[in-house]
PDB file of C-alpha atoms in Angstrom:
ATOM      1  CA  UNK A1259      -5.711   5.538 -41.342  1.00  0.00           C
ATOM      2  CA  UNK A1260      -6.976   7.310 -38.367  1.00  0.00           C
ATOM      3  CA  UNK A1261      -4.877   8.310 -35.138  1.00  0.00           C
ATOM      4  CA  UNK A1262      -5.959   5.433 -33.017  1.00  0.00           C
ATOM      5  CA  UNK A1263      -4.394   8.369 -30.227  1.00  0.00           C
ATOM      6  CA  UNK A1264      -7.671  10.056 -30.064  1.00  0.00           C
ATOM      7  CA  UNK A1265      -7.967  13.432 -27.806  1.00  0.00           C
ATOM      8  CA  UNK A1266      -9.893  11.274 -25.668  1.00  0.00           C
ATOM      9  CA  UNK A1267      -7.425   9.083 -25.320  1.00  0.00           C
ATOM     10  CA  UNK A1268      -4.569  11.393 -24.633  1.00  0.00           C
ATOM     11  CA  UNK A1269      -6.443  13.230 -21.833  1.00  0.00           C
ATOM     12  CA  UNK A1270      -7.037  10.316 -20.162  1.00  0.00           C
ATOM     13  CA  UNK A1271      -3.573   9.304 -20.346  1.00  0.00           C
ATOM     14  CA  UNK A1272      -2.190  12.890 -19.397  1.00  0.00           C
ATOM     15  CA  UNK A1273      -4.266  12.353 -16.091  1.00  0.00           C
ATOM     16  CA  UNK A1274      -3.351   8.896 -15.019  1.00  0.00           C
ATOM     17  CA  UNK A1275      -0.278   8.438 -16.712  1.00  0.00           C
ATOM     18  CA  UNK A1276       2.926   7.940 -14.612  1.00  0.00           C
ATOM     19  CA  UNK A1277       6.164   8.668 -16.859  1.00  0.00           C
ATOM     20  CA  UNK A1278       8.753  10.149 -15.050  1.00  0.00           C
ATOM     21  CA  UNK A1279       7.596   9.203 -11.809  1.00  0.00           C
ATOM     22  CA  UNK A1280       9.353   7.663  -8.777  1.00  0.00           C
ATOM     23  CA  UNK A1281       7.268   5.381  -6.629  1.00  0.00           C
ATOM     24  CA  UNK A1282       8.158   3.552  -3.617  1.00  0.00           C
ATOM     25  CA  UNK A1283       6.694   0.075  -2.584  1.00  0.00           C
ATOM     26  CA  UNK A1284       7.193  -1.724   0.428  1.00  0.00           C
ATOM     27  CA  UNK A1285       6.205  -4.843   1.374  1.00  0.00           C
ATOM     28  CA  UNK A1286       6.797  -5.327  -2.902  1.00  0.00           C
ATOM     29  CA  UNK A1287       8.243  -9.076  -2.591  1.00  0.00           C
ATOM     30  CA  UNK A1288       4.539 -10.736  -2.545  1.00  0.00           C
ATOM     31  CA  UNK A1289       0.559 -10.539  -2.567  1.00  0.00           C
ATOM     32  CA  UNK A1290      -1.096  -6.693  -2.586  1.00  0.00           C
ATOM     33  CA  UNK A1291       2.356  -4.901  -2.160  1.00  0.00           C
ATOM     34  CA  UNK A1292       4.050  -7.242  -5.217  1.00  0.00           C
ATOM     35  CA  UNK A1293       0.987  -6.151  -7.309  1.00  0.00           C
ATOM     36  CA  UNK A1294       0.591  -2.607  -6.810  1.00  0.00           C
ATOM     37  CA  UNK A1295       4.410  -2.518  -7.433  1.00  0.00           C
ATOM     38  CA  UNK A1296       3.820  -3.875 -11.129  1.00  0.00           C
ATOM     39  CA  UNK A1297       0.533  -1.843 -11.687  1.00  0.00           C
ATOM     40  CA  UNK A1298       2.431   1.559 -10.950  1.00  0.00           C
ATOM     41  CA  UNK A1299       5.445   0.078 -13.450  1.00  0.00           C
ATOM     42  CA  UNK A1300       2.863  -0.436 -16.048  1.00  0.00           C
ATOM     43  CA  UNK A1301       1.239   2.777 -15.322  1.00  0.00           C
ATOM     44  CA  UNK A1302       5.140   4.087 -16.247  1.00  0.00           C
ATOM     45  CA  UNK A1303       6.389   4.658 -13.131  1.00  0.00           C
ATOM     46  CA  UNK A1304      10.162   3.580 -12.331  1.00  0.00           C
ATOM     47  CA  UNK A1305       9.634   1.712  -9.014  1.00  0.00           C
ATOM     48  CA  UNK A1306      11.749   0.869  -6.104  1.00  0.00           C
ATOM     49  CA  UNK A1307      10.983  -2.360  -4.235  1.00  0.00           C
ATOM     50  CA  UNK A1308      11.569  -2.748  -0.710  1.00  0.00           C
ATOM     51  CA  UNK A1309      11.103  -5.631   1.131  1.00  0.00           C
ATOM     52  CA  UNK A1310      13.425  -8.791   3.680  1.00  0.00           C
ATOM     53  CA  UNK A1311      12.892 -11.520   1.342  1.00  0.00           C
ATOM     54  CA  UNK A1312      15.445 -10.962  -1.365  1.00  0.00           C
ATOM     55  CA  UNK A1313      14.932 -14.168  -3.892  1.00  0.00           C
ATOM     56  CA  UNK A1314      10.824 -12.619  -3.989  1.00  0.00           C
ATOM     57  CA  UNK A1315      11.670  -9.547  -4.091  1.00  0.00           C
ATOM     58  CA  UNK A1316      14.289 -10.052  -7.119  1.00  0.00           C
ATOM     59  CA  UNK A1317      11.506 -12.251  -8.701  1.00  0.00           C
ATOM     60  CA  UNK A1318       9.098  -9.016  -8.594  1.00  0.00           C
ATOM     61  CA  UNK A1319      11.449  -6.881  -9.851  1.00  0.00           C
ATOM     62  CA  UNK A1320      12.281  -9.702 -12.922  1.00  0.00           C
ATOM     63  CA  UNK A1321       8.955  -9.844 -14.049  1.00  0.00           C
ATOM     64  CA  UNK A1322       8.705  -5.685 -13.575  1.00  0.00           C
ATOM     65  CA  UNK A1323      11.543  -5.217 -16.020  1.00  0.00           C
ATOM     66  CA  UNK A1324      10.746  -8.084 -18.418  1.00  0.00           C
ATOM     67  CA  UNK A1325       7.287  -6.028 -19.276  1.00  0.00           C
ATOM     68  CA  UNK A1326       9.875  -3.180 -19.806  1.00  0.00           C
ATOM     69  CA  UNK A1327       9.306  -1.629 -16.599  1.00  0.00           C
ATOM     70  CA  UNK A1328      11.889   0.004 -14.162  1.00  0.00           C
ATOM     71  CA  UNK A1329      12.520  -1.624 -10.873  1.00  0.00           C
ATOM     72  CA  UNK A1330      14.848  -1.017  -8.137  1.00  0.00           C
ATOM     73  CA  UNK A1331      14.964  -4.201  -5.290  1.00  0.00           C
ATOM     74  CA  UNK A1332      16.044  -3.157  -2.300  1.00  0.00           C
ATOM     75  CA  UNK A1333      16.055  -5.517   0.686  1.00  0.00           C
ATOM     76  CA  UNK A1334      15.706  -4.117   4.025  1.00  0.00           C
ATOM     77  CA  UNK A1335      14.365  -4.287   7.186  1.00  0.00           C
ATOM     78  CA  UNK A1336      11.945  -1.368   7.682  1.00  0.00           C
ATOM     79  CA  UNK A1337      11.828  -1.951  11.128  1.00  0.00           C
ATOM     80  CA  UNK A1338      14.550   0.228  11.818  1.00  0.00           C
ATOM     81  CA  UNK A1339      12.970   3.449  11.802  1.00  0.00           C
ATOM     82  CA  UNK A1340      16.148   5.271  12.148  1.00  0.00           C
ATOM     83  CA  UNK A1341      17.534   3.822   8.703  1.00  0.00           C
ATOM     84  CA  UNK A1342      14.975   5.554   6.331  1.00  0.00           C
ATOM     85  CA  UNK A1343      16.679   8.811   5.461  1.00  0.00           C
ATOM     86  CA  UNK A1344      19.396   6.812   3.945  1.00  0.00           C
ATOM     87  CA  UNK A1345      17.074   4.160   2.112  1.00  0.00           C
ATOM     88  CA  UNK A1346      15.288   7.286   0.268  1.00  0.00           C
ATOM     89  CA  UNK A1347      18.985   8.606  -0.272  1.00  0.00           C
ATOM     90  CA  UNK A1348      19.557   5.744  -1.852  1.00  0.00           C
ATOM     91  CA  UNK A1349      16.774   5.366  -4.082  1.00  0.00           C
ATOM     92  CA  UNK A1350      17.162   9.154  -5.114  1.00  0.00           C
ATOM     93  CA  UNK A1351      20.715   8.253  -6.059  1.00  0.00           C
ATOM     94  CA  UNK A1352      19.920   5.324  -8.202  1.00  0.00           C
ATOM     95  CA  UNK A1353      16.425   6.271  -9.945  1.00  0.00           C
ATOM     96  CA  UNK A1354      15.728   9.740  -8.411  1.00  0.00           C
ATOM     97  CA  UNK A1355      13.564  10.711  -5.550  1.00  0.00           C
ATOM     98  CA  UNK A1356      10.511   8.791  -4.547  1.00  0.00           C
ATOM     99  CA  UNK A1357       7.425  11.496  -5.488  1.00  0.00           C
ATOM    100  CA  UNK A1358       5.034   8.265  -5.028  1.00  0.00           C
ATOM    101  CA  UNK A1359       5.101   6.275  -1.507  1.00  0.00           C
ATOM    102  CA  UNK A1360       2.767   2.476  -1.010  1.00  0.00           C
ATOM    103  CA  UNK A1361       2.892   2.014   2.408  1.00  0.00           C
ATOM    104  CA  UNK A1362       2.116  -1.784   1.945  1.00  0.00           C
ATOM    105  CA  UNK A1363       4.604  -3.760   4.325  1.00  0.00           C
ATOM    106  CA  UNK A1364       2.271  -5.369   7.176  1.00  0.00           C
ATOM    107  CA  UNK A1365       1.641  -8.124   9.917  1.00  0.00           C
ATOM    108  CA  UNK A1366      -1.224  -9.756  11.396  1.00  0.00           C
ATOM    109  CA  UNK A1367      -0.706 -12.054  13.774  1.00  0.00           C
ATOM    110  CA  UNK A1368      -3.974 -13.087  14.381  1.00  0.00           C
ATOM    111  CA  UNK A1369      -3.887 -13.746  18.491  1.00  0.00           C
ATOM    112  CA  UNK A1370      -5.969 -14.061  20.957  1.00  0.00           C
ATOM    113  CA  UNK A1371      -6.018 -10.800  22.932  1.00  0.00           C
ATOM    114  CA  UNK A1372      -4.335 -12.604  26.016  1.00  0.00           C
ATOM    115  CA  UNK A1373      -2.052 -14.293  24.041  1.00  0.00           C
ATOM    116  CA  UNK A1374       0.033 -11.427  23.030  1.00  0.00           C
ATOM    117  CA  UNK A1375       3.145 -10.706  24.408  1.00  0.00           C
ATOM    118  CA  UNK A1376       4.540  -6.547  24.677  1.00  0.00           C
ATOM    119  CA  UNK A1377       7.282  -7.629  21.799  1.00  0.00           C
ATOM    120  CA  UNK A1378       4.194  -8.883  19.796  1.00  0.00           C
ATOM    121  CA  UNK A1379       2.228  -6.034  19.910  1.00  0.00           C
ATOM    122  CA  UNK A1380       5.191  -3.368  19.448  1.00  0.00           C
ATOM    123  CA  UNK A1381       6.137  -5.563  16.100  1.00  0.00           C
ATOM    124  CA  UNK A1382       2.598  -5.144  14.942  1.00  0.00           C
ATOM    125  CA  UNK A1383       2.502  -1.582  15.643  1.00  0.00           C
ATOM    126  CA  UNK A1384       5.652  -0.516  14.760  1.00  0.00           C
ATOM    127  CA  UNK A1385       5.613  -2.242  11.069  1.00  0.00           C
ATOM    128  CA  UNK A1386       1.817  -1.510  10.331  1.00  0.00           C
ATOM    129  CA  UNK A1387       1.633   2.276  11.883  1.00  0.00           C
ATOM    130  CA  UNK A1388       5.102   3.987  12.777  1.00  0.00           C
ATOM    131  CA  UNK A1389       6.961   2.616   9.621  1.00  0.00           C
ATOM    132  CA  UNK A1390       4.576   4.084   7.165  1.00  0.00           C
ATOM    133  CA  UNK A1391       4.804   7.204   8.927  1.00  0.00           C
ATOM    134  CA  UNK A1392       8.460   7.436   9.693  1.00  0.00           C
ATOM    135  CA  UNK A1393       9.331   6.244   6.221  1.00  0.00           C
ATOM    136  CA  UNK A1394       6.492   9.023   3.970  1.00  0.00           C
ATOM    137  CA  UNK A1395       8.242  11.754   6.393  1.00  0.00           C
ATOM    138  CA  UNK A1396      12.216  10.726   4.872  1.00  0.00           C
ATOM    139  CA  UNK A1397      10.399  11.063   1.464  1.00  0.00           C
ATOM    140  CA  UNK A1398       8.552  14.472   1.776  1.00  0.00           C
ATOM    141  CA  UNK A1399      11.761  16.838   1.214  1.00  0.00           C
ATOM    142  CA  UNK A1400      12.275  15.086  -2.244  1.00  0.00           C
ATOM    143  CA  UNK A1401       8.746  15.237  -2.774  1.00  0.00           C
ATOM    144  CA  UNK A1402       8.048  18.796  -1.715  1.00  0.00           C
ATOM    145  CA  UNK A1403      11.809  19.543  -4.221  1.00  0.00           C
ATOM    146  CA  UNK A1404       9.548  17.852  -6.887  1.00  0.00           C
ATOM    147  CA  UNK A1405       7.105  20.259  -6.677  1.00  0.00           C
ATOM    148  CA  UNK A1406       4.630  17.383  -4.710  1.00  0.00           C
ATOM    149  CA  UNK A1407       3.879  13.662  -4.778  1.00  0.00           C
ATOM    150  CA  UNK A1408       1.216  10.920  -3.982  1.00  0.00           C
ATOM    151  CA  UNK A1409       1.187   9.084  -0.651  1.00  0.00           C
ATOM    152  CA  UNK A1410      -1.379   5.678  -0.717  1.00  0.00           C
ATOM    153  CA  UNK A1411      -1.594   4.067   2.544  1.00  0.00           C
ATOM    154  CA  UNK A1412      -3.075   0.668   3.447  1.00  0.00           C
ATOM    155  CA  UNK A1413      -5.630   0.615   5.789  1.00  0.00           C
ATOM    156  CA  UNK A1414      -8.140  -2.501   6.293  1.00  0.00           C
ATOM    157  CA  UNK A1415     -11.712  -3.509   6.960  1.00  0.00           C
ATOM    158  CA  UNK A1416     -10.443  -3.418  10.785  1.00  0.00           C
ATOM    159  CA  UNK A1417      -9.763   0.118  10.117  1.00  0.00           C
ATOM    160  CA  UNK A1418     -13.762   0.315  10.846  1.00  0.00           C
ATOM    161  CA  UNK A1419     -14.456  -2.730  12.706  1.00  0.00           C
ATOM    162  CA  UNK A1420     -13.024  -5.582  14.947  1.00  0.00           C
ATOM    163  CA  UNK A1421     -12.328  -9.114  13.776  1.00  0.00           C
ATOM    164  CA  UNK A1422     -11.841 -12.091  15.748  1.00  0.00           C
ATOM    165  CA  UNK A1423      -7.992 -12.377  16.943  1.00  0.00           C
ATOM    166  CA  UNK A1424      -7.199  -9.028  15.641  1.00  0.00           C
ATOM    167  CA  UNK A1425      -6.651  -6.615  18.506  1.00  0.00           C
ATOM    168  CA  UNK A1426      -3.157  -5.594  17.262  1.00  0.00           C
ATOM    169  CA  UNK A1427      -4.103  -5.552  13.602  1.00  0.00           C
ATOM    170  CA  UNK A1428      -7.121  -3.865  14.337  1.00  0.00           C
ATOM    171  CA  UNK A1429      -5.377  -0.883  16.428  1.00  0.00           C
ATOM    172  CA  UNK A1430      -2.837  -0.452  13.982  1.00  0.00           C
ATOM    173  CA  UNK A1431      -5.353  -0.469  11.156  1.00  0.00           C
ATOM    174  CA  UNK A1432      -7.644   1.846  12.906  1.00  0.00           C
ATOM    175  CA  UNK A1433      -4.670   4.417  13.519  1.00  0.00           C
ATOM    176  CA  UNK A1434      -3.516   3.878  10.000  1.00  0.00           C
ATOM    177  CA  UNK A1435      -6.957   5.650   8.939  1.00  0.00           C
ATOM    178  CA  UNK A1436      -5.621   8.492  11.432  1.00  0.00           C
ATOM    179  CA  UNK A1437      -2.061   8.881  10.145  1.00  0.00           C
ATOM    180  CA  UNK A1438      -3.639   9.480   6.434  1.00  0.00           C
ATOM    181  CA  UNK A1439      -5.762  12.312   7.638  1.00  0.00           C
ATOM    182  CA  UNK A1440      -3.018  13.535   9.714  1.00  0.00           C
ATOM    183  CA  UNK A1441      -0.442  13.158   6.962  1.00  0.00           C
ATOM    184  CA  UNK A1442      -3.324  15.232   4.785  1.00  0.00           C
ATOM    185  CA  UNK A1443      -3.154  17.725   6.976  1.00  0.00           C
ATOM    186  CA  UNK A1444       0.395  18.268   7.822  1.00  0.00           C
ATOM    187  CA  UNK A1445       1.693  18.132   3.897  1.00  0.00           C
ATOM    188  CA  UNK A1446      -1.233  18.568   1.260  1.00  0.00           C
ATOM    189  CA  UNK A1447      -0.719  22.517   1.569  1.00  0.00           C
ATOM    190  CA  UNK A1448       3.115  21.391  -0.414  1.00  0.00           C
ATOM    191  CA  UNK A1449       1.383  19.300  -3.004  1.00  0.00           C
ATOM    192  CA  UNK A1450       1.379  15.951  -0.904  1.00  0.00           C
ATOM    193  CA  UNK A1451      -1.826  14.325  -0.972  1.00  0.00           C
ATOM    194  CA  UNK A1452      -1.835  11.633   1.414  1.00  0.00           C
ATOM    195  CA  UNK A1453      -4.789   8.674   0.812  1.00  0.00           C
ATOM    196  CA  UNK A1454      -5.472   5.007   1.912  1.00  0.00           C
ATOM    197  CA  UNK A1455      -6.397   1.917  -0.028  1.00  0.00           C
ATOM    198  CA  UNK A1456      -8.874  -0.166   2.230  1.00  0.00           C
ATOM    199  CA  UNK A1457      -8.764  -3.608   1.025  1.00  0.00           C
ATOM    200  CA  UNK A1458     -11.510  -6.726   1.460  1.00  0.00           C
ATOM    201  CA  UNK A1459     -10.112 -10.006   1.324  1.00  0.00           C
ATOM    202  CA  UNK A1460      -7.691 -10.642  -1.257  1.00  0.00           C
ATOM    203  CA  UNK A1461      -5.698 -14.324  -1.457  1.00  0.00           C
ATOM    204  CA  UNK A1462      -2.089 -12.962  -0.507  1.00  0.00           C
ATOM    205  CA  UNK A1463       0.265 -14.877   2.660  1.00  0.00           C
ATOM    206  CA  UNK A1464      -1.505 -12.235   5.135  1.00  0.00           C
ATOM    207  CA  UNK A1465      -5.026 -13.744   4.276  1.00  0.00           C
ATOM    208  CA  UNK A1466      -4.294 -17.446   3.283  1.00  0.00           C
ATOM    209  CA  UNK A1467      -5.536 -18.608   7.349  1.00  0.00           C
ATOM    210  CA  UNK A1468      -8.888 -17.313   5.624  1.00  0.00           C
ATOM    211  CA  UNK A1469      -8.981 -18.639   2.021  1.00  0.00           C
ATOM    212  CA  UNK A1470      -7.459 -22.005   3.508  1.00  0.00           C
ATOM    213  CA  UNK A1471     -10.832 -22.594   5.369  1.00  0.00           C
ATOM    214  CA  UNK A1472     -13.915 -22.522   2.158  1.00  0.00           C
ATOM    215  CA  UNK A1473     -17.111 -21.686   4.760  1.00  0.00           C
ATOM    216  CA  UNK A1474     -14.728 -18.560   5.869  1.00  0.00           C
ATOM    217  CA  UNK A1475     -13.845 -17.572   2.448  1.00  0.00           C
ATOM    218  CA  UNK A1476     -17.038 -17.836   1.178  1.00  0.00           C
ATOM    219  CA  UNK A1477     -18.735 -16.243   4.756  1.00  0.00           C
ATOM    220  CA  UNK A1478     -16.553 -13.230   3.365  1.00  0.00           C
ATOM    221  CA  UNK A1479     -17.603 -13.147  -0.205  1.00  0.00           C
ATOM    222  CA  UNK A1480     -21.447 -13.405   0.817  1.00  0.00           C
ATOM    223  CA  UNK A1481     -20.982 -10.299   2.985  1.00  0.00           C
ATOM    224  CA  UNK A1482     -19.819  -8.145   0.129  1.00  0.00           C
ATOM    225  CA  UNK A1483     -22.539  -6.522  -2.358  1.00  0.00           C
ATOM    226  CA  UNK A1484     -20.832  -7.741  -5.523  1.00  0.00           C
ATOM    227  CA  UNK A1485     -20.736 -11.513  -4.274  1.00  0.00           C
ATOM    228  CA  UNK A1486     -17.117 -12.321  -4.581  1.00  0.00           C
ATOM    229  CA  UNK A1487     -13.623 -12.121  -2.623  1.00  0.00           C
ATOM    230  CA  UNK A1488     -11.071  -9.324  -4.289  1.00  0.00           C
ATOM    231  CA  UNK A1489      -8.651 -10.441  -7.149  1.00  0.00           C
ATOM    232  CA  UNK A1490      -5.377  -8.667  -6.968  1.00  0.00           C
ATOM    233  CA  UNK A1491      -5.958  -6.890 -10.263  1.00  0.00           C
ATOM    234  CA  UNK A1492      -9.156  -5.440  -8.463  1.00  0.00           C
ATOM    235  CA  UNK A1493      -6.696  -3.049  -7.042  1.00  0.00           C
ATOM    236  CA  UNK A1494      -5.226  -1.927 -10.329  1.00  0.00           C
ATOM    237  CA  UNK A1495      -7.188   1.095 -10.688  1.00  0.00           C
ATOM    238  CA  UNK A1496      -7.421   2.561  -7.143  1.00  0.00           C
ATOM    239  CA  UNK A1497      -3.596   1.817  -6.886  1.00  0.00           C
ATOM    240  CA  UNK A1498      -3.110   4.098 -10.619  1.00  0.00           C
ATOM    241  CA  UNK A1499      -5.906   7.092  -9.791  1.00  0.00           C
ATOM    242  CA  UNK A1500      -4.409   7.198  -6.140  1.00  0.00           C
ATOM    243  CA  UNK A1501      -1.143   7.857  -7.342  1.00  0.00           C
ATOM    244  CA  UNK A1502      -2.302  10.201 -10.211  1.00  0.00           C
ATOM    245  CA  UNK A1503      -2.757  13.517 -10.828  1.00  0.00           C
ATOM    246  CA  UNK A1504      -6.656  12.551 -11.741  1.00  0.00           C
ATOM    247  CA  UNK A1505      -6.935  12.512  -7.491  1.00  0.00           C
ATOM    248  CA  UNK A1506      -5.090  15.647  -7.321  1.00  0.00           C
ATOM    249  CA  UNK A1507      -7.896  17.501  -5.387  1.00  0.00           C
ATOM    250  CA  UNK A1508      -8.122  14.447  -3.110  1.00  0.00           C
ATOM    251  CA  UNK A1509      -6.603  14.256   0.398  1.00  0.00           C
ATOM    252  CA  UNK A1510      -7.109  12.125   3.881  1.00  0.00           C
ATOM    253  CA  UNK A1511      -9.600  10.255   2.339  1.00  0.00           C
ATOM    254  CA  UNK A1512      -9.732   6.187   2.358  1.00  0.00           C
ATOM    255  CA  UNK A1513     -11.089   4.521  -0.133  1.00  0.00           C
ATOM    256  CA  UNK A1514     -12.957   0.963  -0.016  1.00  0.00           C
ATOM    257  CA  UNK A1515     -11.562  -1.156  -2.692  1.00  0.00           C
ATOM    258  CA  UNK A1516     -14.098  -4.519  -0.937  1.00  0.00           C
ATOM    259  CA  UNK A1517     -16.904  -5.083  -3.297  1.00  0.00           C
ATOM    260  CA  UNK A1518     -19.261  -3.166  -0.857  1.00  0.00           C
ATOM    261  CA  UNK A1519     -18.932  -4.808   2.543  1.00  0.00           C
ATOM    262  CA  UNK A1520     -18.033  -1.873   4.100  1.00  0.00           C
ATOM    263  CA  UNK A1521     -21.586  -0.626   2.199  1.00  0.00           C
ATOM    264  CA  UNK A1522     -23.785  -3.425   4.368  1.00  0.00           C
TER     265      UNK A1522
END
């Protein structure tokens, strides 16, 4: 019987295979975060899962390590930026140091530009922008002791353009673009690459105002080339190459996973 294992198959795997890996996911307990979470557990990856919500975030990590996959639930509150050193100590402790970060905790609290008050907009801000910043930079001493690591932001379709009642989102998005070329520049030279994810619309809690209302949803899925809204497992591959070595040479780069709206 022939080695179903073919050469072809085994370089494909060396490049996009994640044994031995560490990889960090926030916002893990539900929609994009919950599903890149599983994808990089799959991919072989022993993941931690952060996240408030601690009955989703156990039921993530459940069906992780039913499917024989590694996972680590960790409820916190990210908010406190001061707190991250000792959440990537703790991680490191229990299944080694993070060498993959998902930046994929977010808000959007779709307002009216006068309607938001200074707490409003510093929540929005401070989760969507300073958290993935402050929480990559606890993680790039155990990265850089690794010998390098993967960094996958989430940025947005408001990274590039404004949305109605999205003036917070949209300046944390836009920035979010920033940070990844910044974070490219500041640690790629140790091995770091540092990339974004830039979602359409996907059905998760963030989007459901939009799915909820069928001429929006399907407004959205007419503006795309492809002629559809995402699925979730849309972002299996981007989430896998991104944290790969097969995007090794690639750094402060986002890429569109939004069946080409960003393209019309």
């Amino acid at each position: 019987m022939a080695n179903p294992f073919t050469p072809a198959a085994a370089f494909v795997a060396g490049l996009f295979s994640l044994e031995g890996r560490v990889a960090l996911v926030t916002g893990a307990s539900n929609g994009i975060g919950r599903r890149m979470a599983s994808t990089l557990a799959r991919a072989g990856a022993k993941v931690a899962l952060v996240a408030r919500r601690e009955a989703e975030l156990q039921a993530a990590a459940r069906e992780i390590t039913a499917e024989g996959g590694t996972a680590l639930p960790l409820a916190r509150d990210l908010m406190d930026l001061s707190s991250h050193e000792a959440l990537i100590a703790e991680i490191t402790a229990q299944v080694g140091a993070p060498d993959i970060v998902v930046n994929a905790a977010g808000v959007n609290l779709r307002k009216p530009a006068e309607d938001y008050t200074p707490e409003q907009w510093t929540y929005t801000l401070t989760l969507n922008l300073s958290v993935p910043f402050f929480l990559a930079r606890a993680a790039v001493p155990g990265m850089i002791a690794r010998g390098g690591g993967n960094i996958v932001n989430l940025a947005s379709l408001q990274t590039y353009r404004a949305f109605t009642n999205g003036i917070a989102y949209g300046a944390s998005k836009g920035g979010v673009g920033q940070l990844t070329r910044a974070m490219a520049e500041a640690w790629s030279r140790h091995g770091i690459t540092a990339n974004a994810i830039q979602p359409g619309f996907f059905p998760t809690e963030l989007t459901a105002p939009v799915f909820a209302n069928p001429d929006v949803s399907a407004h959205h899925a007419r503006m795309t080339a492809i002629g559809r809204n995402g699925a979730l497992a849309d972002l299996d591959g981007a989430t896998v190459f991104l944290a790969s070595r097969a995007s090794a040479y690639i750094t402060g780069q986002i890429l569109g996973v939004d069946g080409g709206y960003t393209a019309k």
